[in-house]
Short mmCIF file of C-alpha atoms and ligand atoms in Angstrom, two decimals:
data_model
loop_
_atom_site.label_atom_id
_atom_site.label_comp_id
_atom_site.label_asym_id
_atom_site.label_seq_id
_atom_site.Cartn_x
_atom_site.Cartn_y
_atom_site.Cartn_z
CA MET A 206 96.48 200.36 -22.71
CA LYS A 207 97.12 199.78 -26.36
CA SER A 208 94.36 199.42 -29.05
CA ALA A 209 92.21 196.06 -30.16
CA ALA A 210 93.91 194.88 -33.78
CA PHE A 211 91.68 196.05 -36.66
CA ASP A 212 92.30 196.59 -40.71
CA TYR A 213 93.66 200.09 -42.23
CA ALA A 214 93.03 201.70 -45.51
CA LYS A 215 93.58 204.69 -46.81
CA PRO A 216 92.08 205.69 -49.86
CA GLN A 217 92.24 208.47 -52.42
CA VAL A 218 89.26 210.13 -52.80
CA LEU A 219 85.80 210.11 -51.70
CA SER A 220 83.91 207.57 -53.98
CA GLU A 221 86.83 205.09 -52.76
CA ALA A 222 85.96 206.40 -49.01
CA LEU A 223 81.96 205.38 -49.36
CA ALA A 224 83.21 202.57 -50.88
CA LEU A 225 84.91 200.91 -48.10
CA LEU A 226 82.55 202.61 -45.32
CA THR A 227 79.52 201.08 -47.06
CA GLU A 228 81.59 197.10 -48.13
CA ALA A 229 82.95 197.46 -44.37
CA GLY A 230 79.73 198.22 -42.39
CA GLU A 231 78.65 199.75 -39.18
CA ASP A 232 82.53 198.55 -37.61
CA ALA A 233 84.40 200.29 -39.59
CA GLN A 234 85.18 203.98 -38.49
CA LEU A 235 86.42 207.13 -40.12
CA ILE A 236 90.19 208.78 -39.04
CA ALA A 237 90.80 212.12 -39.55
CA GLY A 238 92.82 214.11 -36.91
CA GLY A 239 92.90 211.01 -34.91
CA GLN A 240 92.99 213.40 -31.60
CA THR A 241 89.85 211.90 -30.48
CA LEU A 242 89.50 208.55 -31.60
CA LEU A 243 93.25 207.52 -30.79
CA ALA A 244 92.18 208.32 -27.25
CA THR A 245 88.97 206.62 -27.33
CA LEU A 246 90.76 203.27 -29.75
CA ASN A 247 93.34 203.12 -26.88
CA LEU A 248 91.33 202.87 -24.04
CA ARG A 249 89.11 200.58 -26.03
CA LEU A 250 86.41 202.91 -25.61
CA SER A 251 85.89 201.47 -29.20
CA GLU A 252 87.27 198.56 -31.44
CA PRO A 253 86.36 199.34 -35.05
CA SER A 254 87.44 196.66 -37.02
CA MET A 255 89.11 198.64 -39.82
CA LEU A 256 90.09 202.37 -39.95
CA ILE A 257 89.67 203.92 -42.83
CA ASP A 258 92.12 207.40 -42.69
CA ILE A 259 90.12 209.83 -45.48
CA THR A 260 93.27 212.33 -44.49
CA ASN A 261 94.18 212.11 -48.42
CA LEU A 262 90.90 213.28 -49.88
CA ASP A 263 91.59 216.35 -51.32
CA GLU A 264 87.17 216.95 -51.72
CA LEU A 265 87.50 217.62 -48.22
CA LYS A 266 90.50 219.87 -48.38
CA GLY A 267 91.02 223.58 -47.74
CA ILE A 268 89.30 227.03 -47.03
CA ALA A 269 86.91 228.61 -49.71
CA VAL A 270 85.10 231.29 -50.78
CA ILE A 271 82.11 230.72 -53.54
CA GLY A 272 79.29 233.67 -53.87
CA GLU A 273 77.72 235.30 -50.52
CA GLN A 274 79.57 231.35 -48.31
CA LEU A 275 82.14 230.31 -46.69
CA ARG A 276 83.59 226.90 -47.52
CA ILE A 277 85.54 225.13 -44.28
CA GLY A 278 86.69 221.37 -45.99
CA ALA A 279 86.04 218.89 -42.98
CA LEU A 280 89.55 218.39 -43.21
CA VAL A 281 90.59 222.00 -42.20
CA THR A 282 92.48 221.78 -39.01
CA HIS A 283 91.82 223.82 -36.58
CA THR A 284 95.69 225.68 -37.02
CA GLU A 285 94.04 226.40 -40.55
CA ILE A 286 91.01 228.48 -39.15
CA GLU A 287 93.28 229.98 -36.59
CA ASP A 288 95.98 231.38 -39.14
CA SER A 289 93.52 232.09 -41.94
CA LYS A 290 92.77 235.74 -43.45
CA LEU A 291 89.56 234.11 -44.82
CA ILE A 292 88.40 233.32 -41.78
CA ALA A 293 89.69 236.52 -39.98
CA GLN A 294 87.85 238.68 -42.72
CA HIS A 295 84.48 236.27 -43.41
CA ALA A 296 84.29 234.25 -39.62
CA PRO A 297 86.04 236.45 -37.22
CA LEU A 298 83.94 234.38 -34.08
CA LEU A 299 85.92 231.10 -35.64
CA LYS A 300 89.39 232.84 -35.25
CA ALA A 301 88.39 234.16 -31.92
CA ALA A 302 87.40 230.47 -30.69
CA ALA A 303 90.37 228.70 -32.13
CA PRO A 304 92.67 228.90 -29.36
CA HIS A 305 90.51 227.81 -27.04
CA ILE A 306 90.68 224.56 -28.39
CA ALA A 307 93.00 222.35 -26.62
CA HIS A 308 97.06 222.95 -27.59
CA ARG A 309 98.97 223.89 -30.67
CA ALA A 310 99.92 220.42 -31.25
CA ILE A 311 96.80 218.92 -31.29
CA ARG A 312 95.22 222.20 -32.92
CA ASN A 313 98.13 221.48 -36.03
CA LEU A 314 96.31 217.97 -36.19
CA GLY A 315 92.56 217.90 -35.26
CA THR A 316 90.38 218.96 -38.00
CA TRP A 317 86.84 220.44 -38.28
CA GLY A 318 84.72 218.19 -39.71
CA GLY A 319 86.17 215.05 -36.85
CA SER A 320 84.82 217.81 -34.12
CA LEU A 321 81.39 218.38 -35.58
CA ALA A 322 81.55 214.57 -36.70
CA TYR A 323 82.21 213.83 -32.67
CA GLY A 324 79.64 216.16 -31.52
CA ASP A 325 81.29 216.70 -28.37
CA PRO A 326 78.54 218.87 -26.29
CA ALA A 327 82.10 220.92 -24.83
CA ALA A 328 83.59 221.21 -28.28
CA GLU A 329 83.83 225.17 -29.40
CA TRP A 330 83.02 223.82 -33.01
CA PRO A 331 79.59 222.91 -33.08
CA ALA A 332 78.53 226.02 -31.08
CA CYS A 333 80.47 228.12 -33.35
CA SER A 334 78.42 226.63 -36.39
CA LEU A 335 75.49 226.71 -35.25
CA THR A 336 75.65 230.33 -33.92
CA LEU A 337 76.37 231.09 -37.80
CA ASN A 338 73.93 229.18 -39.36
CA ALA A 339 76.54 226.63 -40.94
CA THR A 340 74.84 223.88 -43.25
CA MET A 341 76.35 220.50 -43.27
CA LEU A 342 77.46 218.84 -46.41
CA ILE A 343 77.13 215.07 -46.13
CA ALA A 344 78.42 212.32 -49.03
CA GLY A 345 76.61 209.34 -48.83
CA PRO A 346 76.14 205.73 -51.05
CA ASP A 347 73.04 207.98 -52.54
CA GLY A 348 74.62 211.16 -53.07
CA GLU A 349 75.22 214.35 -51.37
CA ARG A 350 72.62 215.96 -48.63
CA ARG A 351 72.50 218.85 -47.08
CA ILE A 352 71.37 219.94 -43.53
CA SER A 353 71.96 222.20 -40.94
CA ALA A 354 73.58 222.92 -37.97
CA GLU A 355 70.27 223.17 -36.11
CA ASP A 356 69.18 219.80 -37.20
CA PHE A 357 72.52 218.40 -37.11
CA PHE A 358 73.59 217.91 -33.44
CA ILE A 359 70.67 215.85 -31.84
CA ASP A 360 72.11 214.52 -28.46
CA LEU A 361 75.72 213.68 -26.39
CA TYR A 362 78.24 212.88 -29.33
CA THR A 363 75.38 212.13 -31.66
CA THR A 364 75.07 213.99 -34.95
CA SER A 365 72.46 213.05 -37.82
CA LEU A 366 75.63 211.49 -39.68
CA GLU A 367 74.86 207.62 -40.71
CA PRO A 368 77.55 205.15 -40.66
CA ASN A 369 77.89 205.05 -44.32
CA GLU A 370 78.29 208.96 -44.30
CA ILE A 371 81.47 211.28 -44.40
CA LEU A 372 81.33 214.99 -43.61
CA VAL A 373 82.88 216.67 -46.74
CA ALA A 374 82.47 220.85 -45.99
CA THR A 375 80.44 223.27 -44.61
CA GLU A 376 79.36 226.14 -45.51
CA ILE A 377 78.87 229.18 -43.17
CA PRO A 378 77.42 232.53 -44.89
CA ILE A 379 79.99 235.58 -44.55
CA ALA A 380 79.73 238.21 -42.00
CA ASN A 381 78.26 241.40 -43.30
CA HIS A 382 80.06 244.91 -42.15
CA ASN A 383 77.61 245.60 -39.33
CA GLN A 384 77.63 241.65 -38.15
CA VAL A 385 79.77 241.92 -34.42
CA PHE A 386 80.89 238.78 -32.30
CA TYR A 387 81.73 237.83 -29.04
CA PHE A 388 83.25 234.32 -27.86
CA HIS A 389 84.21 233.35 -24.19
CA GLU A 390 84.46 230.25 -22.72
CA LEU A 391 84.98 229.41 -18.58
CA ALA A 392 87.70 226.64 -18.27
CA ARG A 393 90.12 225.61 -15.62
CA ARG A 394 93.08 226.48 -17.43
CA HIS A 395 93.42 227.85 -20.74
CA GLY A 396 93.28 224.69 -23.26
CA ASP A 397 91.02 222.94 -20.66
CA TYR A 398 87.91 222.34 -21.85
CA ALA A 399 85.12 224.75 -21.07
CA VAL A 400 83.16 224.61 -17.87
CA ALA A 401 80.89 226.92 -20.00
CA GLY A 402 80.80 228.67 -23.03
CA VAL A 403 79.11 231.33 -25.26
CA ALA A 404 79.44 232.44 -28.84
CA MET A 405 77.23 235.03 -29.80
CA VAL A 406 76.13 237.11 -33.25
CA ALA A 407 73.86 240.02 -33.81
CA GLN A 408 73.70 242.66 -36.50
CA LYS A 409 75.12 246.25 -34.31
CA GLN A 410 72.76 249.80 -35.33
CA GLY A 411 73.69 252.70 -32.17
CA SER A 412 72.44 250.74 -29.13
CA ILE A 413 70.53 248.00 -30.79
CA LEU A 414 71.09 244.37 -31.50
CA SER A 415 68.97 242.57 -34.13
CA ASN A 416 68.95 238.55 -35.17
CA CYS A 417 71.28 237.94 -32.16
CA VAL A 418 71.84 234.21 -31.97
CA PHE A 419 73.29 233.31 -28.19
CA THR A 420 74.71 229.97 -28.19
CA PHE A 421 76.09 228.03 -24.88
CA PHE A 422 78.05 225.03 -25.39
CA SER A 423 78.91 222.55 -22.60
CA VAL A 424 75.99 223.45 -20.60
CA GLY A 425 74.05 220.72 -21.69
CA ALA A 426 73.73 217.50 -24.28
CA THR A 427 74.13 219.04 -27.16
CA PRO A 428 75.29 223.28 -28.52
CA MET A 429 72.45 225.65 -27.29
CA MET A 430 70.54 228.96 -28.55
CA ALA A 431 68.92 231.03 -25.98
CA LEU A 432 65.82 231.97 -27.89
CA LYS A 433 64.17 233.55 -25.64
CA ALA A 434 67.19 235.67 -24.57
CA GLN A 435 67.29 236.51 -27.90
CA ALA A 436 64.16 237.34 -28.74
CA LEU A 437 64.90 240.14 -25.67
CA VAL A 438 67.33 242.23 -26.75
CA ASP A 439 66.25 241.54 -30.42
CA GLY A 440 65.63 245.03 -31.59
CA LYS A 441 66.13 247.28 -28.32
CA PRO A 442 68.06 249.58 -27.23
CA LEU A 443 70.10 247.16 -24.94
CA THR A 444 69.73 248.56 -21.29
CA ASP A 445 70.70 247.27 -17.89
CA GLU A 446 66.74 246.25 -17.49
CA VAL A 447 67.01 244.60 -21.25
CA ILE A 448 70.68 242.78 -20.21
CA ALA A 449 68.89 241.64 -17.09
CA SER A 450 65.49 240.24 -18.31
CA ALA A 451 67.45 238.71 -20.93
CA VAL A 452 70.24 236.60 -17.83
CA ALA A 453 67.42 235.77 -16.10
CA ALA A 454 65.54 233.99 -19.32
CA ALA A 455 69.07 232.07 -20.23
CA ARG A 456 69.54 230.86 -17.08
CA GLU A 457 65.90 229.73 -17.06
CA GLU A 458 65.37 228.52 -20.96
CA LEU A 459 68.48 225.94 -21.05
CA GLU A 460 68.26 222.46 -20.28
CA VAL A 461 70.99 222.43 -18.32
CA ILE A 462 73.29 219.29 -17.41
CA ALA A 463 75.70 218.41 -14.71
CA ASP A 464 79.10 217.56 -15.37
CA ILE A 465 81.74 215.83 -12.56
CA THR A 466 83.10 218.53 -10.90
CA ASN A 467 80.38 221.72 -11.53
CA SER A 468 76.59 221.33 -10.35
CA VAL A 469 73.66 222.58 -12.78
CA GLU A 470 73.77 225.74 -10.74
CA THR A 471 77.27 226.39 -11.21
CA LYS A 472 76.12 226.19 -14.98
CA GLN A 473 73.24 228.27 -14.75
CA HIS A 474 75.24 230.69 -13.12
CA LEU A 475 77.68 230.71 -15.59
CA ILE A 476 75.37 230.88 -18.61
CA GLY A 477 74.27 234.25 -16.48
CA VAL A 478 77.86 235.50 -16.43
CA LEU A 479 78.72 234.71 -20.05
CA LEU A 480 75.91 236.62 -21.28
CA GLU A 481 75.90 239.66 -19.50
CA ARG A 482 79.86 240.12 -20.32
CA GLY A 483 78.78 239.18 -23.86
CA LEU A 484 76.04 241.74 -24.12
CA LYS A 485 78.15 244.47 -22.55
CA HIS A 486 80.99 243.14 -24.90
CA LEU A 487 78.77 243.65 -28.21
CA ILE A 488 77.24 247.07 -27.12
CA VAL A 489 80.84 249.05 -27.10
C1 FAD B 531 94.13 216.49 -24.87
C2 FAD B 531 93.05 217.15 -25.76
C3 FAD B 531 92.60 218.24 -25.71
C4 FAD B 531 91.22 218.37 -26.43
N1 FAD B 531 90.74 219.84 -26.24
C5 FAD B 531 89.87 219.91 -26.75
C6 FAD B 531 88.91 221.46 -26.52
O1 FAD B 531 89.10 221.91 -25.88
N2 FAD B 531 88.05 221.81 -27.63
C7 FAD B 531 87.22 220.68 -28.54
O2 FAD B 531 86.81 220.76 -29.41
N3 FAD B 531 88.55 219.49 -28.78
C8 FAD B 531 89.55 219.09 -28.22
N4 FAD B 531 89.57 218.03 -28.56
C9 FAD B 531 89.63 217.30 -29.27
C10 FAD B 531 90.34 217.59 -30.97
O3 FAD B 531 89.76 219.04 -31.33
C11 FAD B 531 89.83 216.85 -31.91
O4 FAD B 531 90.50 217.06 -32.91
C12 FAD B 531 88.46 217.20 -32.80
O5 FAD B 531 87.24 216.44 -31.74
C13 FAD B 531 88.28 216.09 -33.47
O6 FAD B 531 89.16 215.97 -34.37
P1 FAD B 531 89.91 214.42 -35.55
O7 FAD B 531 90.82 215.67 -37.01
O8 FAD B 531 90.45 214.48 -34.13
O9 FAD B 531 89.11 213.62 -35.01
P2 FAD B 531 89.62 212.03 -35.28
O10 FAD B 531 89.42 211.73 -33.92
O11 FAD B 531 89.88 211.76 -36.86
O12 FAD B 531 87.66 211.40 -35.50
C14 FAD B 531 86.86 211.93 -34.47
C15 FAD B 531 85.31 211.16 -34.65
O13 FAD B 531 84.70 211.79 -35.53
C16 FAD B 531 84.95 210.49 -36.76
N5 FAD B 531 85.21 211.65 -37.93
C17 FAD B 531 86.27 212.43 -38.14
N6 FAD B 531 85.96 213.36 -39.42
C18 FAD B 531 84.81 213.08 -40.08
C19 FAD B 531 84.43 213.02 -40.64
N7 FAD B 531 84.95 214.24 -42.26
N8 FAD B 531 83.28 212.70 -41.60
C20 FAD B 531 82.73 211.96 -40.48
N9 FAD B 531 83.03 211.49 -39.25
C21 FAD B 531 84.63 211.62 -39.42
C22 FAD B 531 86.10 210.24 -36.44
O14 FAD B 531 85.33 208.36 -37.33
C23 FAD B 531 85.56 209.80 -35.52
O15 FAD B 531 84.24 209.01 -34.91
C24 FAD B 531 90.79 217.69 -27.66
C25 FAD B 531 92.44 216.90 -27.54
C26 FAD B 531 92.87 216.65 -26.71
C27 FAD B 531 93.49 215.02 -26.84
#
């Protein structure tokens, strides 16, 4: 199938893109890497009257350390994240997660911002941004606003972005020396979307983890933090009993949704498997 006809614009600066977006109204759609959007156009799942190509907007490019924050522009590709020394040093969770996204050809085009804006609950970047306490920088007709990742992901493929807004960048607190990370996903084949996945971060001192964040993805409508499991682990020596209680809590507390091939029970089982592996990895 081919997409329906649409108008096309390629603005050179952010203000021009915002003006076009407001002028064209809700029928207009932004296009970044096109790795999700082009498929939905060709399948006629979406038929925008205008495509606004944002790939020339310098305001959305680049990875930089600004004070204690790592700024990742919305147009940064998955490959740039995978290969960046700044990412490896200041957000190693992202480096660990990047190779799990599709295949290199798709990672060369797909963008950080496109993935966050699309809000796919099976995607890696929404889960990582939540785990790393990211802040989204969003431009709209009334200026810029900032929102935490926790408030950004609202429901299945639904974020707090308004139709006339553009995600410009994300800020992530840079990692400190005592922080430990774990990323893992269970997929049928490498590059497939995960059946279930986890992104974890904690402060480590001996056998004690604190400030824990355990985010599961591809198990519900949005990426979800296992708050009870986190609290059970936080500040205690990580014994087998503590791990078992955290696993039981995570399986119970998350609002799990089945997908076409995997039941709620399967996903709950995998949540426990991932958490146990992650905790054992973090404490080594
Ligand atoms: C075969 C295949 C396998 C894939 N596997 C995975 C996978 O395992 N994991 C994974 O996470 N992804 C996967 N993807 C998706 C891929 O990562 C996409 O690149 C990503 O989801 C969207 O980024 P994009 O830049 O291509 O966005 P686009 O397709 O250009 O846009 C996606 C949506 O986001 C909006 N948008 C884009 N940028 C912005 C912005 N800055 N502000 C506001 N709205 C914006 C667009 O309007 C559109 O609605 C796969 C894709 C393919 C084709």
